mmCIF file of C-alpha atoms and ligand atoms in Angstrom:
data_model
loop_
_atom_site.group_PDB
_atom_site.id
_atom_site.type_symbol
_atom_site.label_atom_id
_atom_site.label_comp_id
_atom_site.label_asym_id
_atom_site.label_seq_id
_atom_site.Cartn_x
_atom_site.Cartn_y
_atom_site.Cartn_z
ATOM 1 C CA MET A 1206 -8.765 13.673 11.260
ATOM 2 C CA SER A 1207 -10.032 12.277 14.921
ATOM 3 C CA ARG A 1208 -7.713 11.099 17.312
ATOM 4 C CA MET A 1209 -5.795 7.683 16.916
ATOM 5 C CA SER A 1210 -7.970 5.913 19.417
ATOM 6 C CA SER A 1211 -11.387 5.632 18.219
ATOM 7 C CA GLY A 1212 -12.733 2.524 16.893
ATOM 8 C CA PRO A 1213 -11.296 -0.805 17.367
ATOM 9 C CA VAL A 1214 -7.483 -1.510 18.153
ATOM 10 C CA VAL A 1215 -6.676 -3.278 14.592
ATOM 11 C CA HIS A 1216 -2.747 -3.638 15.123
ATOM 12 C CA GLN A 1217 -2.571 -5.650 17.638
ATOM 13 C CA GLU A 1218 -1.350 -9.604 17.677
ATOM 14 C CA THR A 1219 -4.409 -11.352 19.789
ATOM 15 C CA GLU A 1220 -4.566 -14.725 20.658
ATOM 16 C CA MET A 1221 -6.286 -15.947 16.989
ATOM 17 C CA VAL A 1222 -3.694 -16.510 15.668
ATOM 18 C CA ARG A 1223 -4.313 -19.473 17.752
ATOM 19 C CA GLN A 1224 -7.463 -20.288 15.787
ATOM 20 C CA ILE A 1225 -5.761 -20.641 12.216
ATOM 21 C CA ASP A 1226 -7.243 -22.750 10.110
ATOM 22 C CA ARG A 1227 -4.101 -24.425 9.101
ATOM 23 C CA ASN A 1228 -5.638 -26.918 6.391
ATOM 24 C CA ALA A 1229 -7.402 -23.760 4.570
ATOM 25 C CA GLU A 1230 -7.442 -23.449 0.479
ATOM 26 C CA PRO A 1231 -5.395 -20.303 -0.378
ATOM 27 C CA PRO A 1232 -7.448 -17.912 -2.440
ATOM 28 C CA SER A 1233 -8.045 -17.362 -6.412
ATOM 29 C CA PRO A 1234 -7.621 -14.069 -7.075
ATOM 30 C CA GLY A 1235 -10.812 -13.177 -8.913
ATOM 31 C CA GLU A 1236 -12.770 -15.764 -6.391
ATOM 32 C CA GLY A 1237 -15.571 -13.792 -4.363
ATOM 33 C CA ARG A 1238 -15.575 -11.057 -7.548
ATOM 34 C CA VAL A 1239 -17.802 -8.350 -6.095
ATOM 35 C CA ARG A 1240 -20.545 -7.694 -8.793
ATOM 36 C CA ARG A 1241 -23.604 -5.965 -7.141
ATOM 37 C CA GLY A 1242 -26.178 -4.685 -9.876
ATOM 38 C CA PRO A 1243 -24.641 -3.446 -13.095
ATOM 39 C CA VAL A 1244 -21.212 -2.300 -11.841
ATOM 40 C CA ASP A 1245 -18.214 -4.389 -12.472
ATOM 41 C CA LEU A 1246 -15.933 -3.562 -9.705
ATOM 42 C CA SER A 1247 -12.750 -6.137 -10.901
ATOM 43 C CA VAL A 1248 -9.459 -4.478 -12.008
ATOM 44 C CA ALA A 1249 -6.959 -6.068 -14.134
ATOM 45 C CA LEU A 1250 -3.709 -5.280 -12.211
ATOM 46 C CA ALA A 1251 -0.603 -6.550 -14.105
ATOM 47 C CA GLY A 1252 -2.503 -9.593 -15.366
ATOM 48 C CA VAL A 1253 -4.398 -10.682 -11.965
ATOM 49 C CA THR A 1254 -7.976 -10.034 -12.052
ATOM 50 C CA LEU A 1255 -8.538 -8.595 -8.254
ATOM 51 C CA ARG A 1256 -12.388 -8.349 -7.568
ATOM 52 C CA SER A 1257 -12.638 -4.740 -6.394
ATOM 53 C CA PRO A 1258 -10.386 -2.031 -6.959
ATOM 54 C CA VAL A 1259 -9.839 -0.949 -3.569
ATOM 55 C CA VAL A 1260 -7.019 -2.420 -1.299
ATOM 56 C CA SER A 1261 -5.210 -2.236 2.047
ATOM 57 C CA ALA A 1262 -1.746 0.192 1.784
ATOM 58 C CA SER A 1263 0.845 -1.782 3.553
ATOM 59 C CA GLY A 1264 1.580 -1.095 7.376
ATOM 60 C CA CYS A 1265 -1.725 0.169 7.783
ATOM 61 C CA PHE A 1266 -4.272 -2.712 8.523
ATOM 62 C CA GLY A 1267 -1.883 -5.346 10.126
ATOM 63 C CA SER A 1268 -3.190 -8.432 8.409
ATOM 64 C CA GLY A 1269 -6.738 -7.585 8.418
ATOM 65 C CA ARG A 1270 -7.686 -10.310 11.398
ATOM 66 C CA GLU A 1271 -8.859 -8.315 13.695
ATOM 67 C CA ILE A 1272 -11.216 -6.216 11.895
ATOM 68 C CA SER A 1273 -12.652 -9.496 9.619
ATOM 69 C CA GLU A 1274 -14.605 -9.806 12.851
ATOM 70 C CA PHE A 1275 -16.602 -7.198 11.718
ATOM 71 C CA TYR A 1276 -16.709 -7.370 7.564
ATOM 72 C CA ASP A 1277 -16.171 -9.600 5.155
ATOM 73 C CA LEU A 1278 -12.378 -9.407 4.113
ATOM 74 C CA ARG A 1279 -13.750 -10.471 0.677
ATOM 75 C CA GLN A 1280 -14.879 -7.108 -0.426
ATOM 76 C CA LEU A 1281 -11.227 -5.451 -0.890
ATOM 77 C CA GLY A 1282 -9.283 -6.556 -3.814
ATOM 78 C CA ALA A 1283 -6.152 -7.503 -1.720
ATOM 79 C CA VAL A 1284 -4.413 -6.863 1.557
ATOM 80 C CA THR A 1285 -1.108 -5.515 1.235
ATOM 81 C CA VAL A 1286 0.813 -6.559 4.621
ATOM 82 C CA LYS A 1287 3.439 -4.646 6.813
ATOM 83 C CA SER A 1288 6.721 -4.964 5.209
ATOM 84 C CA MET A 1289 8.280 -7.818 6.111
ATOM 85 C CA THR A 1290 12.601 -8.295 6.357
ATOM 86 C CA LEU A 1291 14.011 -11.412 6.502
ATOM 87 C CA GLU A 1292 15.012 -11.244 10.592
ATOM 88 C CA PRO A 1293 12.415 -9.499 12.761
ATOM 89 C CA TRP A 1294 13.224 -5.803 13.159
ATOM 90 C CA GLN A 1295 12.682 -3.918 16.462
ATOM 91 C CA GLY A 1296 11.824 -0.746 14.860
ATOM 92 C CA LYS A 1297 12.540 2.858 16.006
ATOM 93 C CA PRO A 1298 12.379 4.102 19.434
ATOM 94 C CA THR A 1299 9.204 5.730 21.153
ATOM 95 C CA PRO A 1300 6.881 8.008 20.150
ATOM 96 C CA ARG A 1301 6.318 6.593 16.953
ATOM 97 C CA MET A 1302 3.244 8.446 15.711
ATOM 98 C CA VAL A 1303 1.979 12.302 16.063
ATOM 99 C CA GLU A 1304 -0.613 13.782 14.413
ATOM 100 C CA THR A 1305 -0.499 16.850 12.582
ATOM 101 C CA PRO A 1306 -2.690 18.969 10.760
ATOM 102 C CA SER A 1307 -4.552 16.647 7.704
ATOM 103 C CA GLY A 1308 -2.271 13.674 8.341
ATOM 104 C CA MET A 1309 0.092 12.275 10.407
ATOM 105 C CA LEU A 1310 3.307 11.498 11.057
ATOM 106 C CA ASN A 1311 4.643 7.932 11.489
ATOM 107 C CA ALA A 1312 8.703 6.714 12.882
ATOM 108 C CA ILE A 1313 7.783 2.784 13.297
ATOM 109 C CA GLY A 1314 10.919 2.238 11.184
ATOM 110 C CA LEU A 1315 9.733 -1.324 9.832
ATOM 111 C CA GLN A 1316 8.799 -3.132 13.320
ATOM 112 C CA ASN A 1317 7.597 -6.677 12.085
ATOM 113 C CA LYS A 1318 8.351 -9.999 12.840
ATOM 114 C CA GLY A 1319 9.992 -11.176 9.870
ATOM 115 C CA VAL A 1320 9.008 -13.004 6.954
ATOM 116 C CA GLU A 1321 9.152 -16.973 8.801
ATOM 117 C CA TYR A 1322 6.451 -15.977 10.932
ATOM 118 C CA PHE A 1323 4.566 -14.035 7.872
ATOM 119 C CA LEU A 1324 4.544 -17.759 6.055
ATOM 120 C CA GLN A 1325 3.658 -19.562 9.296
ATOM 121 C CA TYR A 1326 1.108 -17.475 11.167
ATOM 122 C CA ASP A 1327 -0.194 -13.797 8.831
ATOM 123 C CA LEU A 1328 -0.627 -15.551 5.414
ATOM 124 C CA ARG A 1329 -2.019 -19.093 6.772
ATOM 125 C CA TRP A 1330 -4.748 -16.811 8.409
ATOM 126 C CA LEU A 1331 -5.178 -14.394 4.527
ATOM 127 C CA ASN A 1332 -5.395 -17.542 3.339
ATOM 128 C CA SER A 1333 -8.279 -19.463 5.439
ATOM 129 C CA ALA A 1334 -10.035 -15.776 4.839
ATOM 130 C CA LYS A 1335 -9.736 -16.370 1.326
ATOM 131 C CA VAL A 1336 -8.137 -12.616 0.369
ATOM 132 C CA PRO A 1337 -5.384 -12.434 -1.336
ATOM 133 C CA VAL A 1338 -2.304 -11.023 -0.732
ATOM 134 C CA ILE A 1339 0.173 -8.334 -2.049
ATOM 135 C CA ALA A 1340 3.825 -9.242 -0.029
ATOM 136 C CA SER A 1341 5.411 -6.235 0.762
ATOM 137 C CA ILE A 1342 9.265 -6.885 1.047
ATOM 138 C CA ALA A 1343 12.134 -4.404 2.982
ATOM 139 C CA GLY A 1344 15.987 -5.048 3.697
ATOM 140 C CA ASN A 1345 18.604 -2.825 4.537
ATOM 141 C CA THR A 1346 20.688 -4.917 1.169
ATOM 142 C CA LYS A 1347 20.099 -6.063 -1.446
ATOM 143 C CA ASP A 1348 21.148 -9.117 0.119
ATOM 144 C CA GLU A 1349 18.226 -8.991 2.176
ATOM 145 C CA PHE A 1350 15.689 -8.101 -0.438
ATOM 146 C CA VAL A 1351 16.694 -11.004 -2.048
ATOM 147 C CA ARG A 1352 16.350 -13.512 0.416
ATOM 148 C CA VAL A 1353 12.928 -12.404 1.617
ATOM 149 C CA ALA A 1354 12.030 -12.500 -2.133
ATOM 150 C CA ASP A 1355 13.192 -15.898 -2.234
ATOM 151 C CA ARG A 1356 11.757 -17.393 0.998
ATOM 152 C CA LEU A 1357 8.258 -15.982 -1.037
ATOM 153 C CA ARG A 1358 8.944 -17.921 -4.150
ATOM 154 C CA GLY A 1359 5.874 -20.416 -4.190
ATOM 155 C CA ALA A 1360 3.757 -18.260 -1.458
ATOM 156 C CA PRO A 1361 0.272 -19.564 -1.177
ATOM 157 C CA GLY A 1362 -2.200 -16.761 -2.391
ATOM 158 C CA VAL A 1363 0.540 -14.222 -2.705
ATOM 159 C CA ILE A 1364 -0.987 -12.661 -6.146
ATOM 160 C CA ALA A 1365 1.853 -9.953 -6.035
ATOM 161 C CA ILE A 1366 5.302 -8.680 -4.855
ATOM 162 C CA GLU A 1367 5.735 -5.218 -3.203
ATOM 163 C CA ALA A 1368 9.034 -4.375 -3.148
ATOM 164 C CA ASN A 1369 8.903 -1.590 -0.806
ATOM 165 C CA ILE A 1370 12.378 0.285 -1.534
ATOM 166 C CA SER A 1371 11.554 3.398 0.261
ATOM 167 C CA CYS A 1372 13.726 2.330 3.061
ATOM 168 C CA PRO A 1373 17.132 2.832 4.343
ATOM 169 C CA ASN A 1374 19.928 1.730 1.857
ATOM 170 C CA LEU A 1375 23.080 0.628 4.066
ATOM 171 C CA GLU A 1376 25.237 0.136 1.550
ATOM 172 C CA ASP A 1377 24.620 3.279 0.495
ATOM 173 C CA ARG A 1378 23.953 5.376 3.896
ATOM 174 C CA ASP A 1379 23.796 8.451 2.126
ATOM 175 C CA SER A 1380 20.384 7.274 0.712
ATOM 176 C CA MET A 1381 17.438 5.255 0.363
ATOM 177 C CA PHE A 1382 16.873 2.636 -2.950
ATOM 178 C CA SER A 1383 14.287 4.428 -4.619
ATOM 179 C CA HIS A 1384 15.630 8.221 -4.164
ATOM 180 C CA ASP A 1385 18.327 7.361 -7.451
ATOM 181 C CA ALA A 1386 17.942 5.685 -10.256
ATOM 182 C CA LYS A 1387 20.467 3.590 -10.699
ATOM 183 C CA ALA A 1388 19.905 2.319 -6.447
ATOM 184 C CA THR A 1389 16.438 1.433 -8.229
ATOM 185 C CA ALA A 1390 17.914 -0.380 -10.876
ATOM 186 C CA GLY A 1391 19.987 -2.701 -9.137
ATOM 187 C CA ILE A 1392 17.782 -3.690 -6.415
ATOM 188 C CA ILE A 1393 14.959 -4.774 -8.717
ATOM 189 C CA THR A 1394 17.478 -6.300 -11.576
ATOM 190 C CA ALA A 1395 18.238 -8.683 -8.199
ATOM 191 C CA ILE A 1396 14.501 -8.982 -6.739
ATOM 192 C CA ARG A 1397 13.050 -9.527 -9.897
ATOM 193 C CA ARG A 1398 15.099 -13.013 -10.630
ATOM 194 C CA GLN A 1399 13.231 -14.246 -7.344
ATOM 195 C CA VAL A 1400 9.857 -13.728 -7.811
ATOM 196 C CA GLU A 1401 7.485 -15.098 -9.767
ATOM 197 C CA VAL A 1402 4.436 -12.891 -9.688
ATOM 198 C CA PRO A 1403 3.826 -9.798 -10.885
ATOM 199 C CA LEU A 1404 6.216 -7.275 -8.911
ATOM 200 C CA PHE A 1405 5.567 -3.878 -7.698
ATOM 201 C CA ALA A 1406 8.013 -1.404 -6.866
ATOM 202 C CA LYS A 1407 6.708 1.065 -4.028
ATOM 203 C CA LEU A 1408 8.391 4.525 -4.983
ATOM 204 C CA SER A 1409 9.267 7.290 -2.543
ATOM 205 C CA PRO A 1410 7.768 11.073 -3.511
ATOM 206 C CA ASN A 1411 10.476 12.781 -1.594
ATOM 207 C CA VAL A 1412 12.332 13.007 -5.120
ATOM 208 C CA THR A 1413 12.929 15.475 -8.159
ATOM 209 C CA SER A 1414 11.656 13.136 -10.572
ATOM 210 C CA ILE A 1415 9.502 10.467 -10.541
ATOM 211 C CA THR A 1416 8.902 9.621 -13.896
ATOM 212 C CA GLU A 1417 12.577 9.055 -14.062
ATOM 213 C CA ILE A 1418 13.171 6.032 -10.961
ATOM 214 C CA ALA A 1419 9.849 4.875 -12.409
ATOM 215 C CA GLY A 1420 11.580 4.248 -15.563
ATOM 216 C CA ALA A 1421 14.636 3.360 -13.917
ATOM 217 C CA ALA A 1422 12.014 0.279 -11.902
ATOM 218 C CA LEU A 1423 10.446 -0.948 -14.873
ATOM 219 C CA ASP A 1424 13.280 -0.760 -17.383
ATOM 220 C CA SER A 1425 14.801 -3.315 -14.568
ATOM 221 C CA GLY A 1426 11.456 -5.859 -14.213
ATOM 222 C CA ALA A 1427 9.033 -4.581 -12.170
ATOM 223 C CA GLN A 1428 5.670 -4.727 -13.827
ATOM 224 C CA GLY A 1429 3.419 -2.275 -11.917
ATOM 225 C CA LEU A 1430 4.218 0.714 -9.342
ATOM 226 C CA SER A 1431 2.583 1.899 -6.114
ATOM 227 C CA LEU A 1432 2.743 5.397 -5.590
ATOM 228 C CA ILE A 1433 3.342 6.575 -3.245
ATOM 229 C CA ASN A 1434 5.413 6.019 0.102
ATOM 230 C CA THR A 1435 5.319 9.024 2.841
ATOM 231 C CA VAL A 1436 6.648 12.376 2.539
ATOM 232 C CA VAL A 1437 9.197 12.936 4.643
ATOM 233 C CA GLY A 1438 8.653 15.400 7.666
ATOM 234 C CA MET A 1439 9.403 16.102 11.554
ATOM 235 C CA ALA A 1440 7.298 18.421 14.082
ATOM 236 C CA ILE A 1441 9.016 19.614 17.241
ATOM 237 C CA ASP A 1442 7.632 20.200 21.030
ATOM 238 C CA ILE A 1443 8.791 23.400 21.279
ATOM 239 C CA GLU A 1444 7.758 23.145 25.095
ATOM 240 C CA THR A 1445 10.698 20.361 25.684
ATOM 241 C CA GLY A 1446 12.821 21.899 22.444
ATOM 242 C CA LYS A 1447 12.689 18.057 21.645
ATOM 243 C CA PRO A 1448 11.268 16.336 18.146
ATOM 244 C CA GLU A 1449 8.134 15.074 18.730
ATOM 245 C CA LEU A 1450 8.777 11.277 17.194
ATOM 246 C CA GLY A 1451 11.571 9.436 18.621
ATOM 247 C CA GLY A 1452 12.902 8.932 15.670
ATOM 248 C CA VAL A 1453 13.525 12.486 15.160
ATOM 249 C CA MET A 1454 11.901 12.363 11.169
ATOM 250 C CA GLY A 1455 9.397 10.487 9.864
ATOM 251 C CA GLY A 1456 6.643 10.183 6.782
ATOM 252 C CA LEU A 1457 3.760 12.586 6.508
ATOM 253 C CA SER A 1458 0.587 10.459 5.261
ATOM 254 C CA GLY A 1459 -2.908 11.408 5.025
ATOM 255 C CA PRO A 1460 -5.293 13.847 3.626
ATOM 256 C CA ALA A 1461 -2.141 16.093 4.082
ATOM 257 C CA ILE A 1462 -0.574 14.584 1.023
ATOM 258 C CA ARG A 1463 -3.261 13.482 -1.126
ATOM 259 C CA PRO A 1464 -2.579 16.091 -4.023
ATOM 260 C CA ILE A 1465 1.313 14.863 -3.451
ATOM 261 C CA ALA A 1466 -0.034 11.570 -4.386
ATOM 262 C CA VAL A 1467 -2.915 12.466 -7.229
ATOM 263 C CA ARG A 1468 0.025 14.406 -9.131
ATOM 264 C CA ALA A 1469 2.646 11.563 -8.965
ATOM 265 C CA VAL A 1470 0.064 8.874 -10.333
ATOM 266 C CA TYR A 1471 -1.162 11.295 -12.813
ATOM 267 C CA GLU A 1472 2.633 12.169 -13.912
ATOM 268 C CA VAL A 1473 3.783 8.334 -13.873
ATOM 269 C CA HIS A 1474 0.951 7.160 -15.866
ATOM 270 C CA GLN A 1475 1.349 9.622 -18.825
ATOM 271 C CA ALA A 1476 4.449 8.798 -18.804
ATOM 272 C CA PHE A 1477 3.811 4.847 -18.642
ATOM 273 C CA PRO A 1478 0.198 4.584 -19.476
ATOM 274 C CA ASP A 1479 0.220 0.728 -19.922
ATOM 275 C CA VAL A 1480 1.437 0.287 -16.362
ATOM 276 C CA PRO A 1481 -0.258 -1.054 -13.648
ATOM 277 C CA ILE A 1482 -0.346 1.645 -10.275
ATOM 278 C CA ILE A 1483 -1.514 1.086 -7.067
ATOM 279 C CA GLY A 1484 -2.362 4.596 -6.208
ATOM 280 C CA MET A 1485 -1.968 5.612 -2.687
ATOM 281 C CA GLY A 1486 -1.692 8.789 -0.410
ATOM 282 C CA GLY A 1487 -4.728 10.166 1.616
ATOM 283 C CA VAL A 1488 -7.498 8.242 0.405
ATOM 284 C CA MET A 1489 -10.401 8.941 2.941
ATOM 285 C CA ASN A 1490 -13.234 8.493 0.876
ATOM 286 C CA ALA A 1491 -14.965 7.392 -2.362
ATOM 287 C CA HIS A 1492 -14.615 11.025 -3.621
ATOM 288 C CA ASP A 1493 -10.590 10.927 -3.450
ATOM 289 C CA ALA A 1494 -10.650 6.630 -4.217
ATOM 290 C CA LEU A 1495 -11.730 8.064 -7.639
ATOM 291 C CA GLU A 1496 -9.562 10.745 -7.945
ATOM 292 C CA MET A 1497 -6.850 8.352 -8.322
ATOM 293 C CA LEU A 1498 -8.647 5.953 -10.436
ATOM 294 C CA MET A 1499 -8.808 9.113 -12.741
ATOM 295 C CA ALA A 1500 -5.210 10.141 -12.093
ATOM 296 C CA GLY A 1501 -4.718 7.123 -13.674
ATOM 297 C CA ALA A 1502 -4.232 4.175 -10.969
ATOM 298 C CA THR A 1503 -5.737 0.637 -11.528
ATOM 299 C CA ALA A 1504 -6.472 0.269 -8.162
ATOM 300 C CA VAL A 1505 -6.542 2.315 -5.067
ATOM 301 C CA ALA A 1506 -4.813 1.375 -1.436
ATOM 302 C CA VAL A 1507 -6.136 3.292 1.473
ATOM 303 C CA GLY A 1508 -3.903 3.105 4.453
ATOM 304 C CA THR A 1509 -4.433 6.278 7.124
ATOM 305 C CA ALA A 1510 -8.026 5.897 6.907
ATOM 306 C CA ASN A 1511 -7.646 2.813 8.695
ATOM 307 C CA PHE A 1512 -6.591 4.816 11.589
ATOM 308 C CA VAL A 1513 -10.092 7.305 11.381
ATOM 309 C CA ASP A 1514 -12.301 4.967 10.766
ATOM 310 C CA PRO A 1515 -11.581 1.054 10.700
ATOM 311 C CA PHE A 1516 -14.734 0.429 8.713
ATOM 312 C CA ILE A 1517 -13.984 2.533 5.601
ATOM 313 C CA TRP A 1518 -14.234 -0.568 3.637
ATOM 314 C CA PRO A 1519 -17.550 -1.115 3.025
ATOM 315 C CA LYS A 1520 -18.747 2.707 2.458
ATOM 316 C CA LEU A 1521 -15.676 2.842 -0.324
ATOM 317 C CA ILE A 1522 -16.739 0.586 -2.230
ATOM 318 C CA ASP A 1523 -20.289 1.483 -2.133
ATOM 319 C CA GLY A 1524 -19.755 5.262 -2.587
ATOM 320 C CA ILE A 1525 -17.304 4.027 -6.013
ATOM 321 C CA GLU A 1526 -20.207 1.708 -6.864
ATOM 322 C CA ASP A 1527 -22.543 4.801 -6.769
ATOM 323 C CA TYR A 1528 -20.466 7.167 -8.824
ATOM 324 C CA CYS A 1529 -20.375 4.282 -11.718
ATOM 325 C CA ARG A 1530 -23.922 4.306 -11.286
ATOM 326 C CA ARG A 1531 -24.785 7.894 -11.495
ATOM 327 C CA HIS A 1532 -22.698 8.034 -14.607
ATOM 328 C CA GLN A 1533 -23.660 4.702 -16.242
ATOM 329 C CA ILE A 1534 -19.881 3.670 -15.892
ATOM 330 C CA ALA A 1535 -20.298 -0.532 -16.374
ATOM 331 C CA ARG A 1536 -17.030 -1.092 -15.357
ATOM 332 C CA VAL A 1537 -14.955 0.780 -12.906
ATOM 333 C CA ALA A 1538 -12.112 -0.257 -14.629
ATOM 334 C CA ASP A 1539 -12.728 2.320 -17.749
ATOM 335 C CA LEU A 1540 -12.439 5.013 -15.419
ATOM 336 C CA VAL A 1541 -8.580 4.645 -14.853
ATOM 337 C CA GLY A 1542 -6.651 7.520 -16.389
ATOM 338 C CA THR A 1543 -9.447 9.249 -17.928
ATOM 339 C CA LEU A 1544 -8.633 12.729 -16.141
ATOM 340 C CA ASP A 1545 -9.851 15.248 -18.708
ATOM 341 C CA THR A 1546 -7.267 17.949 -18.788
ATOM 342 C CA ALA A 1547 -8.563 20.070 -21.834
ATOM 343 C CA ALA A 1548 -10.644 21.531 -18.827
ATOM 344 C CA GLY A 1549 -7.689 22.733 -17.303
ATOM 345 C CA ASP A 1550 -6.033 24.584 -20.820
ATOM 346 C CA ARG A 1551 -6.850 27.994 -19.850
ATOM 347 C CA GLU A 1552 -5.429 30.673 -21.164
ATOM 348 C CA TRP A 1553 -3.913 32.602 -18.497
ATOM 349 C CA THR A 1554 -3.944 36.766 -18.803
ATOM 350 C CA ALA A 1555 -1.916 39.318 -16.718
ATOM 351 C CA SER A 1556 -3.449 40.812 -14.015
HETATM 352 C C1 FMN B 3013 1.445 3.507 10.547
HETATM 353 C C2 FMN B 3013 1.781 3.411 8.857
HETATM 354 C C3 FMN B 3013 2.749 2.868 8.403
HETATM 355 C C4 FMN B 3013 3.641 1.911 7.541
HETATM 356 N N1 FMN B 3013 4.276 0.980 7.266
HETATM 357 C C5 FMN B 3013 4.579 0.788 5.924
HETATM 358 C C6 FMN B 3013 4.714 -0.342 5.606
HETATM 359 O O1 FMN B 3013 5.132 -0.958 6.507
HETATM 360 N N2 FMN B 3013 5.184 -0.485 4.279
HETATM 361 C C7 FMN B 3013 5.594 0.361 3.258
HETATM 362 O O2 FMN B 3013 5.923 0.178 2.171
HETATM 363 N N3 FMN B 3013 4.695 1.225 3.595
HETATM 364 C C8 FMN B 3013 4.296 1.635 5.239
HETATM 365 N N4 FMN B 3013 3.291 2.681 5.323
HETATM 366 C C9 FMN B 3013 2.866 4.092 4.212
HETATM 367 C C10 FMN B 3013 1.647 3.272 3.723
HETATM 368 O O3 FMN B 3013 1.767 2.167 2.976
HETATM 369 C C11 FMN B 3013 1.233 4.479 2.282
HETATM 370 O O4 FMN B 3013 1.902 4.151 1.386
HETATM 371 C C12 FMN B 3013 1.085 6.127 2.702
HETATM 372 O O5 FMN B 3013 0.712 5.989 4.307
HETATM 373 C C13 FMN B 3013 0.401 6.715 2.129
HETATM 374 O O6 FMN B 3013 -0.898 6.209 2.168
HETATM 375 P P1 FMN B 3013 -2.161 6.840 3.477
HETATM 376 O O7 FMN B 3013 -2.039 8.049 3.317
HETATM 377 O O8 FMN B 3013 -3.391 6.311 2.728
HETATM 378 O O9 FMN B 3013 -1.914 6.189 4.783
HETATM 379 C C14 FMN B 3013 3.035 3.183 6.350
HETATM 380 C C15 FMN B 3013 2.495 4.163 6.916
HETATM 381 C C16 FMN B 3013 1.870 4.226 8.104
HETATM 382 C C17 FMN B 3013 1.135 5.363 8.509
#
């Protein structure tokens, strides 16, 4: 991957926060549907129609405000915003990011300005840009999650809530919510009561059986799943003998984790074929997005690729559309879960 400094800086707050159109109408999710030529790019996600199958992954796109100067964000199906908590969080000590072969490790620690800031600034801006929003929520306790979800009730333009349950659980310090089926069930049940829009549970790949955790989330009221969050990893500076990340361990993202993500999406789609999945993990181009769709994702989220190429979105959408045209696929939704495993049924011979 090229260094993180390439392209414009897309994640810093700017003076543009003052330019919010406070009278803006929120978008309707299907509005501005991208339908170029014969290919219908829209997908249905838990009853909500997205105009295209690609969305931003939480934490990797800010609110999209900076990049919107360069292209129309309405090409995206939705923007998934940085996970927000009840109060602002300061995050972990620096360094917070380190590049690794085919990926990067981050230990940001969910730094964010809190749900009130989101409602007052980011959401208003996203409404003015007419971009549907997937609101990612986080917390250290069940009560924190519930209160953030409650605060977002009726928020204009929020088409779904994504519960980032892949963060530490202070009520059970030994685990993250999504590392345990019982904890997953408890937190999703509690959040579900507050949420009027579709609820997606964002799951961790760092488990023995992701289908077991997915089942617990779905039985408890999640209508969809976001797969996958980062893979836990670490890197050591051998000259200093210190960890490269201030937080010691971090989350690995980017192409290095794509096969893990594709496998997770495939496994969960096989177990729950009717459940909408937002697939993510190492998607860098249209090929990778198509791989996710074929594995069973209804929509595809893109995170780390934004740091490498902030202009990836139009290329992704054009590439998906080209593929569909070449293969005479009228609707991108028809690709979901079309993986043909029969081709993989080979007989093993002893060598
Ligand atoms: C810098 C950075 C910050 C992230 N912040 C969040 C976050 O706030 N909430 C969340 O659910 N996931 C967060 N993620 C995880 C991504 O949303 C995504 O699940 C993961 O990076 C895999 O996708 P990718 O390989 O396309 O980046 C973050 C990832 C990165 C790289």
